[in-house]
PDB file of C-alpha atoms in Angstrom:
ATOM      1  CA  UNK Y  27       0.000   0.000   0.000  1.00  0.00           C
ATOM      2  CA  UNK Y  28       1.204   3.554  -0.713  1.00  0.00           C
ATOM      3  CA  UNK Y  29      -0.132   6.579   0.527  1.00  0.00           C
ATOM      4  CA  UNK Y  30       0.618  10.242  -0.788  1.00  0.00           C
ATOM      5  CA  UNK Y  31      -0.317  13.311   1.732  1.00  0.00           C
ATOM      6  CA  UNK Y  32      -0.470  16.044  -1.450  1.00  0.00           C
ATOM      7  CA  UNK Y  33      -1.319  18.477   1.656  1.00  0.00           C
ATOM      8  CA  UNK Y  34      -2.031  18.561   5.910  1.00  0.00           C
ATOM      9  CA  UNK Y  35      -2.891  21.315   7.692  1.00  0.00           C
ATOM     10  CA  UNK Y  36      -5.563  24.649   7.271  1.00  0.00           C
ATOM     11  CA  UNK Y  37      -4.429  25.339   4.006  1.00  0.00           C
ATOM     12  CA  UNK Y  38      -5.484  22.519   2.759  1.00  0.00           C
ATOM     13  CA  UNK Y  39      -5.945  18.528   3.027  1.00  0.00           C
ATOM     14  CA  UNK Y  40      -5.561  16.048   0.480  1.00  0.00           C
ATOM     15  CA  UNK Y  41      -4.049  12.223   0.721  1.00  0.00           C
ATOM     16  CA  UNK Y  42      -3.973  10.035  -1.926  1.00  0.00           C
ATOM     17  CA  UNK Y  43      -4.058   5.975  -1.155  1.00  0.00           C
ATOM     18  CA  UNK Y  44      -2.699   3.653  -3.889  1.00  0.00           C
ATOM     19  CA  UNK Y  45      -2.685   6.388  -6.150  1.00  0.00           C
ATOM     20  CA  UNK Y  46      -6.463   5.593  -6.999  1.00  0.00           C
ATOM     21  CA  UNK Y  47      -8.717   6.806  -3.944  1.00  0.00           C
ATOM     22  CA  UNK Y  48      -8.080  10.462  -3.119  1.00  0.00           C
ATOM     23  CA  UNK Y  49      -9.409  11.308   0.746  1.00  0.00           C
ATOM     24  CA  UNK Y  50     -10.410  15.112   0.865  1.00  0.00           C
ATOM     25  CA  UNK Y  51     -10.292  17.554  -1.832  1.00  0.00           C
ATOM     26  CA  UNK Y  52      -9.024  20.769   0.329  1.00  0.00           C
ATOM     27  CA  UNK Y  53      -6.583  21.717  -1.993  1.00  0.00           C
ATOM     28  CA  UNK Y  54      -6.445  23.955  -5.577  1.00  0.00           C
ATOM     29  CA  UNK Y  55      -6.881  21.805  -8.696  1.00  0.00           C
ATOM     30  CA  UNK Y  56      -3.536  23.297  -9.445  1.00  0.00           C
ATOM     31  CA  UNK Y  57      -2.015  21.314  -6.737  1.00  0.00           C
ATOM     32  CA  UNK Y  58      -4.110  17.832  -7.694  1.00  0.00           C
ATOM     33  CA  UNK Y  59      -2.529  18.034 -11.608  1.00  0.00           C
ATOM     34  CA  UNK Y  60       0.804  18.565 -10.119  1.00  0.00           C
ATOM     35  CA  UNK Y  61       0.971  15.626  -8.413  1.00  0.00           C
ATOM     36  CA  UNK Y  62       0.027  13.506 -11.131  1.00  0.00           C
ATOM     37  CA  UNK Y  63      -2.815  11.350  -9.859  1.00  0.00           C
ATOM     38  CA  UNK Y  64      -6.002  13.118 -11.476  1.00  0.00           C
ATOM     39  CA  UNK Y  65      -6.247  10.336 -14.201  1.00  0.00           C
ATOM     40  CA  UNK Y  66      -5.513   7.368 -12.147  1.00  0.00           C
ATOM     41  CA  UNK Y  67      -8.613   8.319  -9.839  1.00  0.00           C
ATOM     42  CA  UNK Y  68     -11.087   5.701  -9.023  1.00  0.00           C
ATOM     43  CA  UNK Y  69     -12.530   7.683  -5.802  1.00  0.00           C
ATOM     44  CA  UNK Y  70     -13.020  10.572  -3.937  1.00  0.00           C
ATOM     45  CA  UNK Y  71     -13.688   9.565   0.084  1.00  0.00           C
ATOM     46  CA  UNK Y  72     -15.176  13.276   1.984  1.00  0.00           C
ATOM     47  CA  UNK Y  73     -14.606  13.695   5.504  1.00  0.00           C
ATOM     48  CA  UNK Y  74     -16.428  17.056   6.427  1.00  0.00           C
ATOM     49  CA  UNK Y  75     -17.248  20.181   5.172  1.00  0.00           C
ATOM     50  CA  UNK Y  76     -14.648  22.730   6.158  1.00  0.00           C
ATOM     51  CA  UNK Y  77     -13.055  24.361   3.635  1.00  0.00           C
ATOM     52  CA  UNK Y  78      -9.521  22.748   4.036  1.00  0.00           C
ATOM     53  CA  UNK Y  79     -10.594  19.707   3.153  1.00  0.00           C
ATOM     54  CA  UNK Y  80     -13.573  20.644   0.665  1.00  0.00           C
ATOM     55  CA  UNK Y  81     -12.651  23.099  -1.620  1.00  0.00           C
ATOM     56  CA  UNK Y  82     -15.801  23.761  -3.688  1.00  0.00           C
ATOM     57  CA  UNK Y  83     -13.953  24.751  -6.943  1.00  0.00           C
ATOM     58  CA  UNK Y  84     -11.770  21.514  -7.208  1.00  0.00           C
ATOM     59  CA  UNK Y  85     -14.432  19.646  -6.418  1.00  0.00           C
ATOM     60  CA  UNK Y  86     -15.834  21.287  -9.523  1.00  0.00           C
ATOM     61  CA  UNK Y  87     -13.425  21.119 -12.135  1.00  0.00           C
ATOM     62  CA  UNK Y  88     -12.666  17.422 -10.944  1.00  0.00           C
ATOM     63  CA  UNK Y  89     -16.381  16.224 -11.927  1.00  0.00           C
ATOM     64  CA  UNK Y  90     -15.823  18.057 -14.575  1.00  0.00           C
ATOM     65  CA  UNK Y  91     -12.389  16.233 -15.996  1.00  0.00           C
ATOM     66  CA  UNK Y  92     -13.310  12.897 -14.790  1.00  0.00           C
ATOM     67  CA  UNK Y  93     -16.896  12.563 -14.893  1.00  0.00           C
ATOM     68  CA  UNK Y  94     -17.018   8.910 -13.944  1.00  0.00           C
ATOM     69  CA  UNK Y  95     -15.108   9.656 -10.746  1.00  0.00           C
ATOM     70  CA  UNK Y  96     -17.249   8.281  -7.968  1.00  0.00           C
ATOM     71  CA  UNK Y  97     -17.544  10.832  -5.009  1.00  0.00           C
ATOM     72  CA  UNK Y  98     -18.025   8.729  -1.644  1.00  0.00           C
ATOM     73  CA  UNK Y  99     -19.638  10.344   1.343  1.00  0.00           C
ATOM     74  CA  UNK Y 100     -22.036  10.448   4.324  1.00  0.00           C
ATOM     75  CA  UNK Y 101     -25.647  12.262   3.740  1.00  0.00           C
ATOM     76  CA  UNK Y 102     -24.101  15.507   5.274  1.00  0.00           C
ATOM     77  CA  UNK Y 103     -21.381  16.039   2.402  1.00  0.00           C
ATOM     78  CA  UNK Y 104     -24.246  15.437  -0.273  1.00  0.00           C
ATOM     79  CA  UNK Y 105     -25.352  19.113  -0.577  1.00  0.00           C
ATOM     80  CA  UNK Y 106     -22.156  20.449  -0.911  1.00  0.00           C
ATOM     81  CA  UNK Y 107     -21.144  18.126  -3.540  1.00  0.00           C
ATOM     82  CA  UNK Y 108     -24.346  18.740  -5.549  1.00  0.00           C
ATOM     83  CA  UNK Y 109     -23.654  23.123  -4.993  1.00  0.00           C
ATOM     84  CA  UNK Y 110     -20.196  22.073  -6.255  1.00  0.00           C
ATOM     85  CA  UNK Y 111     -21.669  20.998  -9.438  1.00  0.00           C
ATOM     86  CA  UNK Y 112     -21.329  17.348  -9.106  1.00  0.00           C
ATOM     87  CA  UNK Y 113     -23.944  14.925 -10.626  1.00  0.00           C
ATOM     88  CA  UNK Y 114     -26.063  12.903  -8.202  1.00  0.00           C
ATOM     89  CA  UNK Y 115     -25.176  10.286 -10.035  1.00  0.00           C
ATOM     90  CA  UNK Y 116     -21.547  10.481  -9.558  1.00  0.00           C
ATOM     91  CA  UNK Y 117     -22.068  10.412  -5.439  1.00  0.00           C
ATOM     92  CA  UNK Y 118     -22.169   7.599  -3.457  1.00  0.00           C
ATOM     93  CA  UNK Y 119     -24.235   7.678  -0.265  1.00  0.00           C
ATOM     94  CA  UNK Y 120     -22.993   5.810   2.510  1.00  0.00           C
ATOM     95  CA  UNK Y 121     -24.046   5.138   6.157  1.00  0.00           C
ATOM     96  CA  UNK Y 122     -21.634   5.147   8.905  1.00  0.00           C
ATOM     97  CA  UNK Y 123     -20.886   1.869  10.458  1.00  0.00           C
ATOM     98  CA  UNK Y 124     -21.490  -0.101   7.597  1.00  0.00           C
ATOM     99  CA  UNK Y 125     -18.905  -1.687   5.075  1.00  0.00           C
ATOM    100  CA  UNK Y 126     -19.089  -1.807   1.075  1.00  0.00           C
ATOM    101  CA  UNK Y 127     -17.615  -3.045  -2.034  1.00  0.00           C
ATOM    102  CA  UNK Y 128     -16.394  -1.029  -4.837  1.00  0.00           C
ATOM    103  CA  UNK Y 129     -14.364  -3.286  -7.364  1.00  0.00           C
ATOM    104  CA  UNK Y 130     -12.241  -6.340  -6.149  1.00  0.00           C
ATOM    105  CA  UNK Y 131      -9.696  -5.238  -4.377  1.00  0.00           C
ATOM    106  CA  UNK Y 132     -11.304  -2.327  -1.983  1.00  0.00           C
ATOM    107  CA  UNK Y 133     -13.774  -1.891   0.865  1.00  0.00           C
ATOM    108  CA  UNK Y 134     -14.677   0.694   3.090  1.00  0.00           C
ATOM    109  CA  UNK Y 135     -16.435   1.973   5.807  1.00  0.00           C
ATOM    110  CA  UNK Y 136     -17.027   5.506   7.301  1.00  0.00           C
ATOM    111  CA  UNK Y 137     -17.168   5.987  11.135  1.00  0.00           C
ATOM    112  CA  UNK Y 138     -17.896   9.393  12.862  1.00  0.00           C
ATOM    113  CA  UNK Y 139     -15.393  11.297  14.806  1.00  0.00           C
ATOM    114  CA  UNK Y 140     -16.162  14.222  16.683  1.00  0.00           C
ATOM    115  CA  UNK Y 141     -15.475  17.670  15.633  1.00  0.00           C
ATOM    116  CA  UNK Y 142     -17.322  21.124  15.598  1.00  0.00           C
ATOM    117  CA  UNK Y 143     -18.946  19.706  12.354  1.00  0.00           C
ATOM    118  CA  UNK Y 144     -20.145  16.942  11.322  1.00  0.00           C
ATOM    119  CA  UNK Y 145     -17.420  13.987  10.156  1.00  0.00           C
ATOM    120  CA  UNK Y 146     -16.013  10.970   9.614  1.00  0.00           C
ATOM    121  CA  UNK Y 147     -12.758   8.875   9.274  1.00  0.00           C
ATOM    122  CA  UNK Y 148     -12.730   5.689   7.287  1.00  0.00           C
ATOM    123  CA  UNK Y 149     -11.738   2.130   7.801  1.00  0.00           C
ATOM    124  CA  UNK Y 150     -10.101   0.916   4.548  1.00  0.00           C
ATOM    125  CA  UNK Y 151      -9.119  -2.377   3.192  1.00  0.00           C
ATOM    126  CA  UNK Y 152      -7.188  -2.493   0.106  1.00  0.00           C
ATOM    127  CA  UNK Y 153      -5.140  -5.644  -1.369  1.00  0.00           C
ATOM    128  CA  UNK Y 154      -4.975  -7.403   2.010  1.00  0.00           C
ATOM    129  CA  UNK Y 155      -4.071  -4.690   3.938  1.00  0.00           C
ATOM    130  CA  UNK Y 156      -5.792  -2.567   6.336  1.00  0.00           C
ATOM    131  CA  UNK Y 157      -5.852   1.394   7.234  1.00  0.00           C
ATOM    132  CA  UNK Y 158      -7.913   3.385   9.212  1.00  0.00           C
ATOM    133  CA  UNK Y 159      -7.822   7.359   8.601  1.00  0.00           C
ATOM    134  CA  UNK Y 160      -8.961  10.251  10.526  1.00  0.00           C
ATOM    135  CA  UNK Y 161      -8.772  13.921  10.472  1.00  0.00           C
ATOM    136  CA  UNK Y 162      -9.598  17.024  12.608  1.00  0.00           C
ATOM    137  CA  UNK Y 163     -10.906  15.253  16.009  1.00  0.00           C
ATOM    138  CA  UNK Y 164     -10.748  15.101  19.764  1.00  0.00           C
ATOM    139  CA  UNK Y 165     -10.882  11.564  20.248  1.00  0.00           C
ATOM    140  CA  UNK Y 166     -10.402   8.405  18.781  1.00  0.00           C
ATOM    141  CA  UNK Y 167     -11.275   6.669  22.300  1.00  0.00           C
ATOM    142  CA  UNK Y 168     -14.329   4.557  20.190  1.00  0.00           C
ATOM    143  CA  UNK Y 169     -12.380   3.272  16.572  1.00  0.00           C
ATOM    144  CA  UNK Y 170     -11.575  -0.097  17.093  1.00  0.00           C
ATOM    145  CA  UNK Y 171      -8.769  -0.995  14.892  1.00  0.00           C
ATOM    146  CA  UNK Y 172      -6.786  -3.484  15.755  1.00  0.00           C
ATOM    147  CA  UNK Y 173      -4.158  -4.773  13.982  1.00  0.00           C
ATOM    148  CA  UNK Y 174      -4.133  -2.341  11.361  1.00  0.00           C
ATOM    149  CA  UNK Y 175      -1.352  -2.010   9.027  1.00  0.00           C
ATOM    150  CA  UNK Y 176      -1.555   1.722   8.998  1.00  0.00           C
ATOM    151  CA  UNK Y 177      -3.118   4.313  10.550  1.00  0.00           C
ATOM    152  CA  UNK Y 178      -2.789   8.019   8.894  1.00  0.00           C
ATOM    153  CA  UNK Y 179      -4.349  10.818  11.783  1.00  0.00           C
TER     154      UNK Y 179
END
């Protein structure tokens, strides 16, 4: 498993997993073609709404390069995906707690994580290996991850 942080901290957040799943899209689309991953996107996991991790106008001219990119999130990202300019059809709905499919090789699930907003980290497993990764919270007291292979916080 690789794992690319393209940006941490309030001026934006952006990691990219196995060069396919990108998790957050807080930085300018100037800094997503730089790094070279834009084409090899399968998906797009959202975390919360601030604007460090969600920056409306990547978000936009992502859909709009790679209109089959799947957007994953919880019903609270939704609406700002959809103001973005991203088609319905292109989201993915998902309830926390729960784990799903998407190809062979990857499975996810969202879990909530406090914070003044609402959010989520996500419990990933990818090619026999497992990661859990959270952002922007107080605790982490209620993840159970054990025996993780990674864990990127």
């Amino acid at each position: 498993m690789t794992y690319d942080i393209l940006a941490t901290g309030s001026s934006g957040n952006a990691v990219v997993i196995n060069g396919e799943i990108l998790i957050d899209c807080g930085v300018p689309m100037k800094k997503l073609r730089e790094s070279g991953y834009i084409k090899s996107l399968n998906l797009v996991l959202l975390t919360h709404a601030h604007g460090d991790h969600f920056n409306a106008a990547t978000v936009r001219a992502l859909h709009r390069e790679r209109p089959a990119l799947r957007w994953v999130c919880c019903k609270w990202m939704a609406p700002h995906l959809l103001e973005a300019g991203v088609d319905k059809r292109s989201i993915i709905l998902i309830k926390p707690g729960r784990w799903y499919q998407c190809g062979f090789c990857i499975q996810f699930k969202a879990e909530i994580i406090p914070h003044d907003v609402q959010n989520c980290g996500y419990h990933l497993k990818l090619d026999y290996e497992t990661i859990f990764y959270a952002t922007d919270t107080s605790t982490l007291d209620h993840i159970e991850a054990k025996d993780y292979d990674l864990y990127l916080i």
